[in-house]
Amino acid sequence: MRRSIPLVAVALGAALTLTACAGSDPEPEESAAAEETEAADGGALTVWVDETRQAAVEAAAADFEAETGADVELVLKNFDDIRADFLAQVPTGEGPDITVGAHDWLGEMTANGVVAPIELGDLAGDFADVAVEAFTYDGQVYGLPYAIENIAIIRNTALADSTPATWDEMIAKGRAAGTTYPFLVQVDEKGDPYTMYPLQTSFGAPVFAQAEDGSYTSDLALGGETGNAFATWLKAQADAGVLSTSMTYDIAVQAFADGESPYILGGPWMLEQFADLDLAIDPIPSAGGQPAQPFTGVAGFYVNAQSENQVLATDFLTNFMATEEAQIAIYEAGNRPPALTAAAETVSEDPITAGFLAVGEGALPMPSIPEMGSVWSFWGVTEAGIISGSIEPVAGWEKMVTDIQAAIDAS
Amino acid sequence: MSSPHVPQATPTDGAPQSDEAGRDVRVVPPRGGASHARTWSRGFLAKLVLLAVVDALGVYVAMAALAQESYGILWVMVALLVVTNWVYFSRRAVPLKYFLPGLAFLLVYQVFVVGYTGYVAFTNYGDGHNSTKAHAVDALLIQNEQRLEDSATYPLAVVEGGGGLGFAVLDGDEVRVGTADEPLADAPDAVVVDGDITEVPGYEVLSRAQVLERQTEVTALRVPYSDEADAGSVRTQDARNGYLYRSTLVYDEAADTMTDTETGTVYEPNRDGQFEAADGSTLAVGWRVPVGFDNFTTAFGDPRYSTPFFKVLVWTVVFALLSVALTFFVGLFFAVVLNDDRIRFRRVLRSFLILPYAFPAFMSYLLWRGMLNKDYGFVNTVLLGGADLNWLSDPWLAKIAILGVQVWVGFPYMFLICTGALQSIPGDLVEAAKIDGAGRLRLWRSITLPLVLVATAPLLISSFAFNFNNFNIIEMITEGNPRFPDASVPVGSTDILITMVYSVSGLDGGAAKNYGLASALSIVIFVIVATISVISFKRTRSLEEIN
C-alpha cells in the first residue's frame, strides 16, 4: 500500500499538471486556431516601426485591416536597434514580415540575404527617381520608399536676411549678426561625417567614386589632394573657433533655438524644436569652391526574405503605404519630405519643406554598398581628432584612408 | 560596479542542513517511520501544489516550443521536468532537492550562454555569413531572378486545376492560363469582369482568402510564358499583378553548385562558406561555417587587433583594480569617519553619502558626460573656473574622468558594506587591544583593517570581476574614445576589453559585423576573469582560516 503512495503522488501530480494545462495551455492552441481563422480571413502581418512612424503606419494598417480582413501587428522598436536585430532575427524565423529602415542598410541587408525584392511595377514611376534608385541594388528594388531626407542651412530670418554662396562670406555675415556663434554645426567627440559631408564634397572629395550611371563603385575617393585640402580646412576652421568637438547635437540645437546663431547646418528632424522661430531653408555654401552636396537618405520599408506572408506584405506596401494619404501622414509625423511625387508636391506648399526638397535636388544618395559599413567610424573620429587638435590634418587624413582601405580589404 | 552578485549563495548555504536531514531519514527504519515524501502531511500537499505549478509552467513552455518548432528548447524543458519530478518525489536525491533550482538556472542562464558563445567563436558568423547555407541559396536565387526589362504588367488570378496551382493572366485583352509544368496557353472561354478574371474553364479561381492561405506556394510558383526558356516565367508577389522574370543563377542540388546562366560560370562551395568560381570570384551571400581557431589567430596574430588588444588589456586591469581600490578606500574613509561618536547628525550625513547610489547609474553616467564637456560642461566652466581641460578628448584626462565618475557612482556601496563591517567588530576586541597598549595606528592596522577586509574581500573580488566588464560606464561616457592614433581598428584609449569587443563586432554600426571574432575575444575575457576570481577566492579562504 505504502509503495503505491509515490505512484499515486505522481499520478496526482500529473493530473494536476494536466488540469493546470487545461487552464493555461489552451492559449497556444487557441492562438494557433485564431491564426488559422485569421488566415482564412486575410492573414496576419508583423511590422516593425519606430516611434516617429508608428501613428502613420497604424492609420494605414487600420485601412488595410478594414479592407482585407488581415490582422496587422505593429511592434515598436528603437530605430537604432532595428538594423542589427533584423539581421539577427530573420535567419531564426522570428523576424517581422516588414520593417522600416534606411536605404543605406541595403548593401548589408542583401549581402546577408535577409531582404526580398519588391516589384513596384508601374508604381515605380510615381516615386521620385532618387528614392527608387536608392533602394535599387544590382537591378532589383528592395524597399518601398516613404521619405527623402537631406540636410540644408536652416536660417533664423530674424538674424540674417540671406545665406551667402560661400563659406567665408557666410561666417562673416554670421559674425556681423553679433550673436554668440556665427554658425552652428554639431561635431561631438566622435565626429559627424554625415553632417560635414557637404563641406567635404565642396572640396571635391566624395567618399566613393561614382560610375557613369551614378552608382557607387568601391573605390575610395576621399583621399588625395582634395581630401587633404579638406582636412587642412577643418583644422583652420577649428583654430578660428567655428568648429569644436564640444558642440554636440543637443547643445547646437538648443543654442539655435535660443537665437544664439543665425545659421545651423541640419535636417528636418530639428524643426520641431524651432517651432517658435521664423525660419528659411537655404542651400549649403561652398567651402572649397565646388558645389556643396549633402547626402540624401531615403527611408523605406523592407520585406523579410524568409517571410511566409509575402503576398500580404507586398499587398500592404504597394497598395496601402504607397498612397498619397499614407505618405503625407508619415511626413506629418517626421517632417521628412515624402518619396511619393504626388505627396511631395502637395506638401511643397510649405516653404520649409520646399526648401529642403530644393537642396535635395543637388544632393548625392548616401552609398549603400557593403563597403560603406567600414567607413563611418574611422571617418568620424579622424574629423573629430583634426578639429580637437589631437591629429595632424594631412597625415591623419592619409592614415584614415589607408585604414579604411585595409578594413574594406579585410571584410 | 556596485552590485556584485553572489547568486548561488542560498542553495549552498542550505546544503549542509540537507545532508543532515537526509541522514535523519535514513536512521529511521524506512518501513516504520514517516518520510516527508510519503505522508499526506500539509507539507507534502504544499509540495504537490508547488510542483504542479512548476510542471504546468514547464509543460506550457514545452508546448509553446513545440508550436514554434524549437526542438532544442523542447527537449531541454522536457528533461528538466523529468529530472525535477524525479528529484522531488524520490527519497534518494535529498541534496539535489536543494541544489536543483540553482543548477537549472545555472544551466539556462550561464552554461547555455557560455556554450553558445564558445560555438560562435569557432564560426565565421558575421556580415556576409549571417545564416545557414539553405538561406544563402534562397537569397542568392531570389536576388538573381531579374524582371525582364521589356516585361509588361500582367493582371492575374491564381487558379487551381488538375496540374496544381497556376496563373490565369490577362495578356492584352486575352486570358491565358498555365501552371508550373504547362506554359501559358489561351483560354478563350474565360470570363473577365472589370479587368478581374472570374472564371476559367477547367480551373477553379482561388479567392483572396484561399490565396493568402497558400502564400508561400503562390510566391514560389513560376509559370513559363512559352516553350522557349528565354521568354521567362510569370511570377507574382502580391497575387494581383504578374511580371516576366528570368533567373540568371541556377542551383544544382545534386552537385551542390551554382551556375550563372549568362556566363556559364560554375560556382562551388568553398571552405569559407561562400560559392566560389574557378577564378576565385565569389557570390555575395555566404553562410556560417566552422572556421576552427581562425578567430583566435586573428585576435592575437593580426597586428591590427593584437597591438591594441594588449594595450586595452592593461587598461582594463588597471581600471578594474583602481575602481575597486579607490571606491573601497573612499567608502572606508567615510565609514570610519561617520562611525565616530563625536560626529553629529550622523544619520543625515550617511543618507547624503548614499545618494549617488540611489541615483540610477545610467543617468549619472550621462549627466557626467554632459558635465565633462570641454566648453559647456559644469566641471570646466564652474568647478574649475573656466579651465580648458579636454576631459573627453585627451587620453589621460579621459581615463582620469572615467575613474572619477566611477568613484562617485561606486563609493556609496563600499561605504555601506564597510559601515556594516565596522559595526560588527566586537567592542571587547578593541578594548583588549587598548589594554595591551595598542595605539590608534596599531589598532587600525592589526584589528580594524584585517577584520573589515575579511568581511568585504569576497565582495571586493566580485566587484573587481564586475568592473572588468563594466561596459556601461565606458560606453556612456567616452564610447572608448579618444581613438588610439596608431590603431587601424576602431579601438580607443578608454576602451576596456568588453567595449572593444562591442566595437569590433560592429554592433555600434562603426565596422562590419564580426560576431565570430567578438565571441573569441569574449572567451578570452571569460578565461581571464575566471582565473583571477578563482585565485583570489582561494586566497581569501586562507585568509579566513587564519582568523
CSV table of N, CA, C and O in Angstrom, one decimal, chain B residues 236-330:
chain,number,residue,atom,x,y,z
B,236,THR,N,4.4,36.3,-59.4
B,236,THR,CA,3.8,37.4,-58.7
B,236,THR,C,4.2,37.5,-57.3
B,236,THR,O,4.6,36.5,-56.7
B,237,GLN,N,4.1,38.7,-56.8
B,237,GLN,CA,4.4,38.9,-55.3
B,237,GLN,C,3.2,39.3,-54.5
B,237,GLN,O,3.1,39.0,-53.4
B,238,ASP,N,2.2,39.9,-55.2
B,238,ASP,CA,1.0,40.3,-54.5
B,238,ASP,C,-0.3,39.6,-54.9
B,238,ASP,O,-1.4,39.9,-54.5
B,239,ALA,N,-0.1,38.6,-55.8
B,239,ALA,CA,-1.3,37.8,-56.3
B,239,ALA,C,-2.3,38.7,-57.1
B,239,ALA,O,-3.4,38.3,-57.2
B,240,ARG,N,-1.8,39.9,-57.5
B,240,ARG,CA,-2.7,40.7,-58.3
B,240,ARG,C,-2.1,41.0,-59.7
B,240,ARG,O,-2.8,40.9,-60.7
B,241,ASN,N,-0.8,41.3,-59.7
B,241,ASN,CA,-0.1,41.5,-60.9
B,241,ASN,C,1.1,40.6,-61.1
B,241,ASN,O,1.8,40.3,-60.1
B,242,GLY,N,1.3,40.1,-62.3
B,242,GLY,CA,2.5,39.3,-62.5
B,242,GLY,C,3.4,40.0,-63.5
B,242,GLY,O,3.0,40.9,-64.3
B,243,TYR,N,4.7,39.6,-63.5
B,243,TYR,CA,5.7,40.1,-64.4
B,243,TYR,C,6.5,38.9,-64.9
B,243,TYR,O,6.6,37.9,-64.3
B,244,LEU,N,7.2,39.2,-66.0
B,244,LEU,CA,8.1,38.1,-66.5
B,244,LEU,C,9.5,38.2,-65.9
B,244,LEU,O,10.0,39.3,-65.8
B,245,TYR,N,9.9,37.1,-65.4
B,245,TYR,CA,11.3,37.0,-64.8
B,245,TYR,C,12.1,36.0,-65.4
B,245,TYR,O,11.6,35.0,-66.0
B,246,ARG,N,13.4,36.2,-65.3
B,246,ARG,CA,14.3,35.1,-65.7
B,246,ARG,C,15.5,35.0,-64.7
B,246,ARG,O,16.0,36.1,-64.2
B,247,SER,N,15.8,33.8,-64.3
B,247,SER,CA,16.9,33.6,-63.3
B,247,SER,C,18.2,33.6,-64.0
B,247,SER,O,18.3,33.0,-65.1
B,248,THR,N,19.2,34.3,-63.4
B,248,THR,CA,20.5,34.3,-64.0
B,248,THR,C,21.4,33.3,-63.3
B,248,THR,O,22.5,33.2,-63.6
B,249,LEU,N,20.8,32.7,-62.2
B,249,LEU,CA,21.6,31.8,-61.4
B,249,LEU,C,20.8,30.6,-61.2
B,249,LEU,O,19.6,30.6,-60.9
B,250,VAL,N,21.4,29.4,-61.4
B,250,VAL,CA,20.7,28.2,-61.2
B,250,VAL,C,21.4,27.3,-60.2
B,250,VAL,O,22.6,27.2,-60.2
B,251,TYR,N,20.7,26.7,-59.2
B,251,TYR,CA,21.3,25.9,-58.2
B,251,TYR,C,21.1,24.5,-58.6
B,251,TYR,O,20.0,24.0,-58.8
B,252,ASP,N,22.2,23.7,-58.6
B,252,ASP,CA,22.1,22.3,-58.9
B,252,ASP,C,22.3,21.6,-57.6
B,252,ASP,O,23.3,21.5,-57.0
B,253,GLU,N,21.1,21.0,-57.1
B,253,GLU,CA,21.1,20.5,-55.7
B,253,GLU,C,22.0,19.2,-55.6
B,253,GLU,O,22.8,19.1,-54.7
B,254,ALA,N,22.0,18.4,-56.7
B,254,ALA,CA,22.8,17.2,-56.6
B,254,ALA,C,24.3,17.5,-56.6
B,254,ALA,O,25.0,16.9,-55.7
B,255,ALA,N,24.7,18.4,-57.4
B,255,ALA,CA,26.2,18.7,-57.5
B,255,ALA,C,26.5,19.8,-56.5
B,255,ALA,O,27.7,20.0,-56.2
B,256,ASP,N,25.5,20.4,-55.9
B,256,ASP,CA,25.8,21.5,-54.9
B,256,ASP,C,26.6,22.6,-55.5
B,256,ASP,O,27.5,23.2,-54.9
B,257,THR,N,26.2,23.0,-56.7
B,257,THR,CA,26.9,24.1,-57.4
B,257,THR,C,25.9,25.2,-57.9
B,257,THR,O,24.7,24.8,-58.1
B,258,MET,N,26.4,26.4,-58.0
B,258,MET,CA,25.6,27.5,-58.6
B,258,MET,C,26.1,27.7,-60.0
B,258,MET,O,27.3,27.8,-60.2
B,259,THR,N,25.2,27.9,-61.0
B,259,THR,CA,25.7,28.2,-62.3
B,259,THR,C,25.1,29.5,-62.8
B,259,THR,O,23.9,29.7,-62.7
B,260,ASP,N,26.0,30.3,-63.3
B,260,ASP,CA,25.5,31.6,-63.9
B,260,ASP,C,25.1,31.3,-65.3
B,260,ASP,O,25.9,30.9,-66.1
B,261,THR,N,23.8,31.4,-65.6
B,261,THR,CA,23.3,31.0,-66.9
B,261,THR,C,23.8,31.9,-68.0
B,261,THR,O,23.7,31.6,-69.2
B,262,GLU,N,24.2,33.2,-67.7
B,262,GLU,CA,24.6,34.1,-68.8
B,262,GLU,C,26.1,33.8,-69.2
B,262,GLU,O,26.4,33.8,-70.3
B,263,THR,N,26.9,33.6,-68.2
B,263,THR,CA,28.3,33.4,-68.5
B,263,THR,C,28.7,31.9,-68.5
B,263,THR,O,29.8,31.6,-69.0
B,264,GLY,N,27.9,31.1,-67.9
B,264,GLY,CA,28.2,29.7,-67.8
B,264,GLY,C,29.2,29.4,-66.6
B,264,GLY,O,29.7,28.3,-66.5
B,265,THR,N,29.6,30.4,-65.8
B,265,THR,CA,30.5,30.2,-64.7
B,265,THR,C,29.9,29.3,-63.7
B,265,THR,O,28.7,29.4,-63.3
B,266,VAL,N,30.6,28.3,-63.2
B,266,VAL,CA,30.1,27.4,-62.2
B,266,VAL,C,30.8,27.8,-60.8
B,266,VAL,O,32.0,27.9,-60.7
B,267,TYR,N,29.9,28.0,-59.8
B,267,TYR,CA,30.4,28.3,-58.5
B,267,TYR,C,30.3,27.1,-57.6
B,267,TYR,O,29.2,26.5,-57.5
B,268,GLU,N,31.4,26.8,-56.9
B,268,GLU,CA,31.3,25.7,-55.9
B,268,GLU,C,31.5,26.2,-54.5
B,268,GLU,O,32.2,27.2,-54.3
B,269,PRO,N,30.9,25.5,-53.6
B,269,PRO,CA,31.0,26.0,-52.2
B,269,PRO,C,32.5,25.8,-51.7
B,269,PRO,O,33.1,24.8,-52.0
B,270,ASN,N,33.0,26.8,-51.1
B,270,ASN,CA,34.4,26.7,-50.6
B,270,ASN,C,34.3,26.6,-49.0
B,270,ASN,O,33.3,26.6,-48.4
B,271,ARG,N,35.5,26.5,-48.4
B,271,ARG,CA,35.6,26.2,-47.0
B,271,ARG,C,35.2,27.4,-46.1
B,271,ARG,O,35.0,27.3,-45.0
B,272,ASP,N,35.2,28.6,-46.8
B,272,ASP,CA,34.8,29.8,-46.0
B,272,ASP,C,33.3,30.1,-46.0
B,272,ASP,O,32.9,31.1,-45.4
B,273,GLY,N,32.5,29.2,-46.6
B,273,GLY,CA,31.1,29.3,-46.6
B,273,GLY,C,30.7,30.3,-47.6
B,273,GLY,O,29.8,31.2,-47.4
B,274,GLN,N,31.2,30.2,-48.8
B,274,GLN,CA,30.8,31.0,-50.0
B,274,GLN,C,30.8,30.2,-51.2
B,274,GLN,O,31.6,29.2,-51.3
B,275,PHE,N,30.1,30.6,-52.2
B,275,PHE,CA,30.2,29.9,-53.5
B,275,PHE,C,31.3,30.6,-54.3
B,275,PHE,O,31.3,31.8,-54.4
B,276,GLU,N,32.3,29.8,-54.8
B,276,GLU,CA,33.5,30.4,-55.4
B,276,GLU,C,33.6,29.8,-56.8
B,276,GLU,O,33.5,28.6,-57.0
B,277,ALA,N,34.0,30.7,-57.7
B,277,ALA,CA,34.2,30.2,-59.1
B,277,ALA,C,35.7,29.8,-59.2
B,277,ALA,O,36.5,30.0,-58.3
B,278,ALA,N,36.0,29.2,-60.3
B,278,ALA,CA,37.4,28.7,-60.5
B,278,ALA,C,38.4,29.9,-60.5
B,278,ALA,O,39.5,29.8,-60.0
B,279,ASP,N,37.9,31.1,-60.9
B,279,ASP,CA,38.8,32.2,-61.0
B,279,ASP,C,38.9,33.0,-59.6
B,279,ASP,O,39.5,34.0,-59.5
B,280,GLY,N,38.3,32.4,-58.6
B,280,GLY,CA,38.4,33.0,-57.3
B,280,GLY,C,37.3,34.0,-56.9
B,280,GLY,O,37.2,34.5,-55.8
B,281,SER,N,36.5,34.4,-57.9
B,281,SER,CA,35.4,35.3,-57.6
B,281,SER,C,34.3,34.6,-56.8
B,281,SER,O,34.1,33.4,-57.0
B,282,THR,N,33.6,35.3,-55.9
B,282,THR,CA,32.6,34.7,-55.1
B,282,THR,C,31.3,35.3,-55.2
B,282,THR,O,31.2,36.5,-55.7
B,283,LEU,N,30.2,34.6,-54.9
B,283,LEU,CA,28.9,35.2,-54.9
B,283,LEU,C,28.7,35.9,-53.5
B,283,LEU,O,29.3,35.6,-52.5
B,284,ALA,N,27.8,36.9,-53.6
B,284,ALA,CA,27.7,37.9,-52.4
B,284,ALA,C,27.3,37.2,-51.1
B,284,ALA,O,27.9,37.5,-50.1
B,285,VAL,N,26.3,36.4,-51.1
B,285,VAL,CA,25.7,35.9,-49.9
B,285,VAL,C,26.4,34.6,-49.5
B,285,VAL,O,26.5,33.6,-50.3
B,286,GLY,N,27.0,34.5,-48.3
B,286,GLY,CA,27.6,33.3,-47.8
B,286,GLY,C,26.8,32.8,-46.6
B,286,GLY,O,25.8,33.3,-46.3
B,287,TRP,N,27.4,31.8,-46.0
B,287,TRP,CA,26.7,31.2,-44.8
B,287,TRP,C,27.7,30.9,-43.7
B,287,TRP,O,28.9,31.0,-44.0
B,288,ARG,N,27.2,30.6,-42.6
B,288,ARG,CA,28.1,30.3,-41.4
B,288,ARG,C,28.8,28.9,-41.5
B,288,ARG,O,28.1,27.9,-41.8
B,289,VAL,N,30.1,28.9,-41.3
B,289,VAL,CA,30.7,27.6,-41.3
B,289,VAL,C,31.7,27.6,-40.1
B,289,VAL,O,32.2,28.7,-39.7
B,290,PRO,N,32.1,26.5,-39.6
B,290,PRO,CA,33.1,26.4,-38.5
B,290,PRO,C,34.4,26.8,-39.1
B,290,PRO,O,34.7,26.3,-40.3
B,291,VAL,N,35.2,27.6,-38.5
B,291,VAL,CA,36.5,28.0,-39.0
B,291,VAL,C,37.6,27.6,-38.1
B,291,VAL,O,38.7,28.1,-38.3
B,292,GLY,N,37.4,26.8,-37.1
B,292,GLY,CA,38.4,26.4,-36.2
B,292,GLY,C,38.9,27.5,-35.4
B,292,GLY,O,38.2,28.4,-34.9
B,293,PHE,N,40.3,27.7,-35.3
B,293,PHE,CA,40.8,28.7,-34.4
B,293,PHE,C,41.1,30.0,-35.1
B,293,PHE,O,41.8,30.8,-34.6
B,294,ASP,N,40.6,30.1,-36.3
B,294,ASP,CA,40.9,31.3,-37.1
B,294,ASP,C,40.7,32.6,-36.3
B,294,ASP,O,41.4,33.6,-36.4
B,295,ASN,N,39.5,32.7,-35.6
B,295,ASN,CA,39.2,33.9,-34.9
B,295,ASN,C,40.2,34.2,-33.8
B,295,ASN,O,40.6,35.4,-33.6
B,296,PHE,N,40.7,33.2,-33.1
B,296,PHE,CA,41.7,33.4,-32.1
B,296,PHE,C,43.0,33.8,-32.7
B,296,PHE,O,43.7,34.7,-32.2
B,297,THR,N,43.3,33.2,-33.9
B,297,THR,CA,44.5,33.6,-34.6
B,297,THR,C,44.5,35.0,-35.0
B,297,THR,O,45.5,35.8,-34.9
B,298,THR,N,43.3,35.5,-35.5
B,298,THR,CA,43.2,36.9,-35.8
B,298,THR,C,43.4,37.8,-34.6
B,298,THR,O,44.1,38.8,-34.7
B,299,ALA,N,42.7,37.4,-33.5
B,299,ALA,CA,42.8,38.3,-32.3
B,299,ALA,C,44.2,38.5,-31.9
B,299,ALA,O,44.6,39.5,-31.4
B,300,PHE,N,45.0,37.4,-31.9
B,300,PHE,CA,46.4,37.5,-31.4
B,300,PHE,C,47.5,37.6,-32.5
B,300,PHE,O,48.6,38.1,-32.2
B,301,GLY,N,47.2,37.2,-33.7
B,301,GLY,CA,48.2,37.1,-34.7
B,301,GLY,C,48.2,38.3,-35.6
B,301,GLY,O,49.2,38.8,-36.0
B,302,ASP,N,47.0,38.9,-35.9
B,302,ASP,CA,46.8,40.0,-36.8
B,302,ASP,C,47.2,41.3,-36.0
B,302,ASP,O,46.5,41.6,-35.0
B,303,PRO,N,48.3,42.0,-36.4
B,303,PRO,CA,48.7,43.1,-35.6
B,303,PRO,C,47.7,44.2,-35.5
B,303,PRO,O,47.7,45.0,-34.6
B,304,ARG,N,46.7,44.2,-36.5
B,304,ARG,CA,45.7,45.3,-36.4
B,304,ARG,C,44.9,45.1,-35.1
B,304,ARG,O,44.4,46.1,-34.5
B,305,TYR,N,44.7,43.9,-34.6
B,305,TYR,CA,44.0,43.6,-33.4
B,305,TYR,C,44.9,43.4,-32.2
B,305,TYR,O,44.6,43.9,-31.1
B,306,SER,N,46.0,42.7,-32.4
B,306,SER,CA,46.8,42.3,-31.2
B,306,SER,C,47.4,43.5,-30.6
B,306,SER,O,47.5,43.6,-29.4
B,307,THR,N,47.9,44.5,-31.4
B,307,THR,CA,48.6,45.7,-30.7
B,307,THR,C,47.6,46.4,-29.8
B,307,THR,O,47.9,46.5,-28.6
B,308,PRO,N,46.4,46.8,-30.3
B,308,PRO,CA,45.5,47.5,-29.3
B,308,PRO,C,45.0,46.5,-28.3
B,308,PRO,O,44.8,46.9,-27.2
B,309,PHE,N,45.0,45.2,-28.6
B,309,PHE,CA,44.4,44.3,-27.6
B,309,PHE,C,45.2,44.3,-26.3
B,309,PHE,O,44.6,44.4,-25.2
B,310,PHE,N,46.5,44.3,-26.4
B,310,PHE,CA,47.3,44.2,-25.2
B,310,PHE,C,47.3,45.6,-24.4
B,310,PHE,O,47.2,45.6,-23.2
B,311,LYS,N,47.2,46.7,-25.2
B,311,LYS,CA,47.1,48.0,-24.5
B,311,LYS,C,45.7,48.0,-23.8
B,311,LYS,O,45.7,48.5,-22.7
B,312,VAL,N,44.7,47.5,-24.5
B,312,VAL,CA,43.4,47.6,-23.8
B,312,VAL,C,43.3,46.6,-22.6
B,312,VAL,O,42.8,47.0,-21.6
B,313,LEU,N,44.0,45.5,-22.7
B,313,LEU,CA,44.0,44.6,-21.6
B,313,LEU,C,44.7,45.2,-20.4
B,313,LEU,O,44.1,45.1,-19.3
B,314,VAL,N,45.8,45.9,-20.6
B,314,VAL,CA,46.5,46.6,-19.5
B,314,VAL,C,45.5,47.6,-18.8
B,314,VAL,O,45.3,47.6,-17.6
B,315,TRP,N,44.9,48.5,-19.6
B,315,TRP,CA,44.0,49.5,-19.1
B,315,TRP,C,42.8,48.8,-18.4
B,315,TRP,O,42.3,49.3,-17.4
B,316,THR,N,42.3,47.7,-18.9
B,316,THR,CA,41.2,47.0,-18.3
B,316,THR,C,41.5,46.6,-16.9
B,316,THR,O,40.8,46.8,-15.9
B,317,VAL,N,42.7,46.0,-16.8
B,317,VAL,CA,43.1,45.5,-15.4
B,317,VAL,C,43.3,46.7,-14.5
B,317,VAL,O,42.8,46.7,-13.4
B,318,VAL,N,44.0,47.8,-15.0
B,318,VAL,CA,44.2,49.0,-14.2
B,318,VAL,C,42.9,49.6,-13.8
B,318,VAL,O,42.7,49.9,-12.6
B,319,PHE,N,42.0,49.7,-14.8
B,319,PHE,CA,40.7,50.3,-14.5
B,319,PHE,C,40.0,49.5,-13.4
B,319,PHE,O,39.4,50.1,-12.4
B,320,ALA,N,39.9,48.2,-13.6
B,320,ALA,CA,39.2,47.3,-12.6
B,320,ALA,C,39.8,47.4,-11.2
B,320,ALA,O,39.1,47.6,-10.2
B,321,LEU,N,41.2,47.3,-11.2
B,321,LEU,CA,41.8,47.4,-9.9
B,321,LEU,C,41.6,48.8,-9.2
B,321,LEU,O,41.2,48.8,-8.0
B,322,LEU,N,41.9,49.8,-10.0
B,322,LEU,CA,41.7,51.2,-9.4
B,322,LEU,C,40.3,51.5,-9.0
B,322,LEU,O,40.0,52.1,-8.0
B,323,SER,N,39.3,51.0,-9.8
B,323,SER,CA,37.9,51.2,-9.5
B,323,SER,C,37.6,50.6,-8.1
B,323,SER,O,37.0,51.3,-7.3
B,324,VAL,N,38.1,49.4,-7.9
B,324,VAL,CA,37.8,48.7,-6.6
B,324,VAL,C,38.5,49.4,-5.5
B,324,VAL,O,37.9,49.8,-4.5
B,325,ALA,N,39.8,49.7,-5.7
B,325,ALA,CA,40.6,50.3,-4.7
B,325,ALA,C,40.1,51.7,-4.3
B,325,ALA,O,39.9,51.9,-3.1
B,326,LEU,N,39.9,52.5,-5.3
B,326,LEU,CA,39.5,53.9,-5.0
B,326,LEU,C,38.2,53.9,-4.3
B,326,LEU,O,38.0,54.6,-3.3
B,327,THR,N,37.2,53.2,-4.9
B,327,THR,CA,35.8,53.2,-4.3
B,327,THR,C,35.9,52.6,-2.9
B,327,THR,O,35.3,53.2,-2.0
B,328,PHE,N,36.7,51.6,-2.7
B,328,PHE,CA,36.8,51.0,-1.4
B,328,PHE,C,37.4,51.9,-0.4
B,328,PHE,O,36.8,52.1,0.7
B,329,PHE,N,38.5,52.6,-0.7
B,329,PHE,CA,39.1,53.4,0.3
B,329,PHE,C,38.3,54.7,0.6
B,329,PHE,O,38.2,55.1,1.7
B,330,VAL,N,37.7,55.2,-0.5
B,330,VAL,CA,36.9,56.4,-0.2
B,330,VAL,C,35.7,56.0,0.7
B,330,VAL,O,35.4,56.7,1.7
